[in-house]
Amino acid sequence: MTILHIDSSITGDQSASRTITRSIVEQLTDSDVIYRDLVSEPLPHLTLDAFADSSVLDEFLAADTVVIGAPMYNFTLPTQLKAWLDRILVAGKTFRYTENGPEGLAGGKRVIVALARGGFYDAGSPAASLEHLETYLRGVFNFIGIEPEFVAADGLAVGPEQRESSVRQALGETLRLAA
Ligand SMILES: Cc1cc2nc3c(=O)[nH]c(=O)nc-3n(C[C@H](O)[C@H](O)[C@H](O)COP(=O)(O)O)c2cc1C
């Protein structure tokens, strides 16, 4: 089994999402792990020429499980992670358009996303309409035929106690992922 482990937080050792993805990968033992740090080795913005190089897509397609660290920046995903997704959503490879609408072609893969958000965005909360991270990632992976799993640490900017308890709770949730 091959795990593709992806991080996209700019905060290095202080990063909650990096702490959580590391824990998830540790739970999924007996696997080969390929690590891609989108901050220390960023992918350039998408260009037409970039489609000639399918190495990022091939790495994704070859993985059985993909673990993604996704911090919320300005209500959505880091641009580093968007540049990676721009290489994953490729017509004819991970989706296609049919007479009956779009069809995902990347099913059969497990995708686990570690979300880290400074605030709270639960349905009905004042900021719910600004949540464009989990909703976006769910939509994108659904589009290519995958139902992603999420582990979330929320309220990380509220204060140190909230941060510690949210990260602890998320790390506890990672234990069930290996089951
Ligand atoms: C540049 C930047 C933008 C941010 N924008 C938001 C935001 O729009 N909403 C939010 O809830 N938190 C926001 N935050 C807080 C982060 O989501 C929070 O610090 C989280 O811990 C980031 O994940 P990380 O610890 O893995 O870096 C922002 C943080 C940074 C550094």
CSV table of C-alpha atoms and ligand atoms in Angstrom, one decimal:
chain,number,residue,atom,x,y,z
A,1,MET,CA,0.0,0.0,0.0
A,2,THR,CA,1.3,3.5,-0.8
A,3,ILE,CA,0.4,6.6,1.1
A,4,LEU,CA,0.9,10.0,-0.5
A,5,HIS,CA,1.4,12.5,2.4
A,6,ILE,CA,0.9,16.2,1.5
A,7,ASP,CA,1.4,19.3,3.6
A,8,SER,CA,0.6,22.9,2.7
A,9,SER,CA,0.9,24.9,5.9
A,10,ILE,CA,3.4,27.8,5.9
A,11,THR,CA,3.9,27.7,9.7
A,12,GLY,CA,6.4,24.8,9.9
A,13,ASP,CA,6.8,23.2,13.4
A,14,GLN,CA,3.9,25.4,14.7
A,15,SER,CA,1.5,23.9,12.3
A,16,ALA,CA,-1.6,22.1,13.5
A,17,SER,CA,-2.4,20.5,10.2
A,18,ARG,CA,1.2,19.2,9.9
A,19,THR,CA,0.9,17.7,13.4
A,20,ILE,CA,-2.4,16.0,12.4
A,21,THR,CA,-1.3,14.6,9.1
A,22,ARG,CA,1.9,13.2,10.7
A,23,SER,CA,-0.3,11.4,13.3
A,24,ILE,CA,-2.7,10.1,10.6
A,25,VAL,CA,0.2,8.7,8.6
A,26,GLU,CA,1.7,7.1,11.7
A,27,GLN,CA,-1.7,5.3,12.3
A,28,LEU,CA,-1.6,3.8,8.8
A,29,THR,CA,1.3,1.4,9.3
A,30,ASP,CA,2.7,-1.1,6.8
A,31,SER,CA,2.7,1.4,4.0
A,32,ASP,CA,5.3,3.0,1.8
A,33,VAL,CA,5.0,6.8,2.3
A,34,ILE,CA,5.8,9.4,-0.4
A,35,TYR,CA,6.0,12.9,1.2
A,36,ARG,CA,5.3,16.1,-0.7
A,37,ASP,CA,5.8,19.4,1.1
A,38,LEU,CA,4.1,22.0,-1.0
A,39,VAL,CA,5.7,24.9,0.9
A,40,SER,CA,9.4,23.8,0.9
A,41,GLU,CA,9.0,22.6,-2.7
A,42,PRO,CA,6.1,24.6,-4.2
A,43,LEU,CA,4.6,23.9,-7.5
A,44,PRO,CA,4.4,26.9,-9.9
A,45,HIS,CA,1.0,28.3,-10.9
A,46,LEU,CA,-0.6,26.3,-13.6
A,47,THR,CA,0.2,27.0,-17.2
A,48,LEU,CA,-0.7,25.1,-20.3
A,49,ASP,CA,2.9,23.9,-20.6
A,50,ALA,CA,2.6,22.4,-17.1
A,51,PHE,CA,0.1,19.8,-18.5
A,52,ALA,CA,3.0,18.3,-20.4
A,53,ASP,CA,4.5,17.1,-17.1
A,54,SER,CA,2.1,14.5,-15.5
A,55,SER,CA,4.5,13.5,-12.7
A,56,VAL,CA,2.3,15.1,-9.9
A,57,LEU,CA,-0.8,13.4,-11.3
A,58,ASP,CA,0.9,10.0,-11.7
A,59,GLU,CA,2.1,10.2,-8.1
A,60,PHE,CA,-1.5,10.8,-7.0
A,61,LEU,CA,-3.0,8.1,-9.2
A,62,ALA,CA,-0.4,5.5,-7.9
A,63,ALA,CA,-1.3,6.2,-4.2
A,64,ASP,CA,-3.8,4.0,-2.4
A,65,THR,CA,-4.3,6.6,0.3
A,66,VAL,CA,-3.7,10.3,0.2
A,67,VAL,CA,-3.3,12.3,3.4
A,68,ILE,CA,-3.6,16.1,3.0
A,69,GLY,CA,-2.9,18.9,5.4
A,70,ALA,CA,-5.2,21.8,4.6
A,71,PRO,CA,-5.0,24.9,6.7
A,72,MET,CA,-7.6,27.6,6.2
A,73,TYR,CA,-6.2,30.8,4.7
A,74,ASN,CA,-8.5,33.6,3.9
A,75,PHE,CA,-11.5,31.3,4.1
A,76,THR,CA,-10.2,28.8,1.6
A,77,LEU,CA,-7.2,26.6,0.9
A,78,PRO,CA,-3.5,27.8,0.5
A,79,THR,CA,-2.5,28.6,-3.0
A,80,GLN,CA,0.2,26.0,-2.7
A,81,LEU,CA,-2.5,23.3,-2.3
A,82,LYS,CA,-4.5,24.8,-5.2
A,83,ALA,CA,-1.5,24.5,-7.5
A,84,TRP,CA,-1.3,20.8,-6.6
A,85,LEU,CA,-5.1,20.3,-7.2
A,86,ASP,CA,-4.7,22.1,-10.6
A,87,ARG,CA,-2.5,19.1,-11.6
A,88,ILE,CA,-4.9,16.5,-10.2
A,89,LEU,CA,-8.1,17.6,-11.9
A,90,VAL,CA,-7.3,16.6,-15.5
A,91,ALA,CA,-10.1,15.8,-18.0
A,92,GLY,CA,-9.8,12.3,-19.3
A,93,LYS,CA,-7.6,11.2,-16.4
A,94,THR,CA,-9.5,11.9,-13.2
A,95,PHE,CA,-12.9,12.9,-14.6
A,96,ARG,CA,-14.6,13.1,-17.9
A,97,TYR,CA,-17.8,14.7,-19.3
A,98,THR,CA,-20.4,12.3,-20.6
A,99,GLU,CA,-23.9,12.7,-22.0
A,100,ASN,CA,-25.2,12.2,-18.5
A,101,GLY,CA,-22.9,14.9,-17.0
A,102,PRO,CA,-19.5,14.7,-15.4
A,103,GLU,CA,-18.1,11.4,-14.2
A,104,GLY,CA,-15.2,10.8,-11.7
A,105,LEU,CA,-12.5,8.4,-12.8
A,106,ALA,CA,-10.3,8.4,-9.6
A,107,GLY,CA,-12.5,6.3,-7.4
A,108,GLY,CA,-11.2,3.5,-5.2
A,109,LYS,CA,-8.7,5.7,-3.4
A,110,ARG,CA,-8.9,6.9,0.2
A,111,VAL,CA,-8.4,10.6,0.8
A,112,ILE,CA,-8.1,11.9,4.3
A,113,VAL,CA,-7.9,15.7,4.9
A,114,ALA,CA,-6.6,17.3,8.1
A,115,LEU,CA,-8.4,20.7,8.3
A,116,ALA,CA,-7.0,23.5,10.6
A,117,ARG,CA,-9.1,26.6,10.9
A,118,GLY,CA,-8.7,29.6,13.1
A,119,GLY,CA,-12.4,30.1,13.7
A,120,PHE,CA,-15.6,28.0,13.7
A,121,TYR,CA,-17.7,27.4,10.6
A,122,ASP,CA,-20.4,24.9,11.7
A,123,ALA,CA,-23.7,25.1,9.9
A,124,GLY,CA,-25.7,27.8,11.5
A,125,SER,CA,-22.8,29.7,12.9
A,126,PRO,CA,-22.2,33.4,11.9
A,127,ALA,CA,-19.2,32.5,9.7
A,128,ALA,CA,-20.7,29.4,8.1
A,129,SER,CA,-21.1,31.1,4.7
A,130,LEU,CA,-17.4,31.9,4.6
A,131,GLU,CA,-16.4,28.2,4.8
A,132,HIS,CA,-14.8,27.6,1.4
A,133,LEU,CA,-12.2,25.0,2.5
A,134,GLU,CA,-14.0,21.8,3.5
A,135,THR,CA,-16.9,22.5,1.1
A,136,TYR,CA,-14.5,23.1,-1.7
A,137,LEU,CA,-12.3,20.1,-1.1
A,138,ARG,CA,-15.3,17.8,-0.6
A,139,GLY,CA,-16.8,19.1,-3.9
A,140,VAL,CA,-13.5,18.7,-5.8
A,141,PHE,CA,-12.8,15.1,-4.6
A,142,ASN,CA,-16.5,14.1,-5.1
A,143,PHE,CA,-16.1,15.5,-8.7
A,144,ILE,CA,-13.3,13.0,-9.4
A,145,GLY,CA,-15.1,10.1,-7.8
A,146,ILE,CA,-13.8,10.2,-4.2
A,147,GLU,CA,-15.6,10.7,-0.9
A,148,PRO,CA,-13.0,12.3,1.3
A,149,GLU,CA,-12.7,11.9,5.1
A,150,PHE,CA,-12.1,14.9,7.2
A,151,VAL,CA,-10.4,15.4,10.6
A,152,ALA,CA,-10.8,19.0,11.8
A,153,ALA,CA,-9.1,21.2,14.4
A,154,ASP,CA,-11.2,24.4,14.7
A,155,GLY,CA,-11.0,27.6,16.7
A,156,LEU,CA,-7.2,27.6,16.6
A,157,ALA,CA,-7.0,31.4,16.7
A,158,VAL,CA,-9.4,31.7,19.7
A,159,GLY,CA,-6.6,31.2,22.2
A,160,PRO,CA,-4.0,28.8,23.5
A,161,GLU,CA,-6.4,26.6,25.5
A,162,GLN,CA,-8.8,26.2,22.7
A,163,ARG,CA,-6.0,25.5,20.3
A,164,GLU,CA,-4.6,22.8,22.6
A,165,SER,CA,-7.9,21.2,23.1
A,166,SER,CA,-8.9,21.3,19.4
A,167,VAL,CA,-5.6,19.7,18.3
A,168,ARG,CA,-5.8,17.1,21.1
A,169,GLN,CA,-9.4,16.2,20.0
A,170,ALA,CA,-8.3,16.0,16.3
A,171,LEU,CA,-5.3,13.8,17.2
A,172,GLY,CA,-7.8,11.5,19.1
A,173,GLU,CA,-9.9,11.3,16.0
A,174,THR,CA,-6.9,10.1,14.0
A,175,LEU,CA,-6.9,6.9,16.0
A,176,ARG,CA,-10.2,5.7,14.5
A,177,LEU,CA,-8.9,6.2,11.0
A,178,ALA,CA,-6.7,3.1,11.1
A,179,ALA,CA,-9.6,1.0,12.2
B,1,LIG,C1,-2.3,33.8,6.1
B,1,LIG,C2,-3.3,33.2,7.1
B,1,LIG,C3,-4.7,33.4,6.8
B,1,LIG,C4,-5.6,32.9,7.7
B,1,LIG,N1,-7.0,33.0,7.3
B,1,LIG,C5,-7.9,32.4,8.1
B,1,LIG,C6,-9.3,32.5,7.8
B,1,LIG,O1,-9.7,33.1,6.8
B,1,LIG,N2,-10.2,31.9,8.6
B,1,LIG,C7,-9.8,31.2,9.7
B,1,LIG,O2,-10.6,30.7,10.4
B,1,LIG,N3,-8.5,31.2,10.1
B,1,LIG,C8,-7.5,31.7,9.3
B,1,LIG,N4,-6.2,31.6,9.6
B,1,LIG,C9,-5.9,30.9,10.8
B,1,LIG,C10,-5.4,29.5,10.4
B,1,LIG,O3,-6.4,28.8,9.8
B,1,LIG,C11,-4.9,28.7,11.7
B,1,LIG,O4,-3.8,29.4,12.2
B,1,LIG,C12,-4.6,27.3,11.4
B,1,LIG,O5,-3.9,26.8,12.6
B,1,LIG,C13,-3.7,27.2,10.2
B,1,LIG,O6,-3.2,25.8,10.1
B,1,LIG,P1,-1.7,25.4,10.5
B,1,LIG,O7,-1.6,25.5,12.0
B,1,LIG,O8,-1.5,24.0,10.0
B,1,LIG,O9,-0.8,26.4,9.8
B,1,LIG,C14,-5.2,32.2,8.8
B,1,LIG,C15,-3.9,32.0,9.1
B,1,LIG,C16,-2.9,32.5,8.2
B,1,LIG,C17,-1.5,32.3,8.5
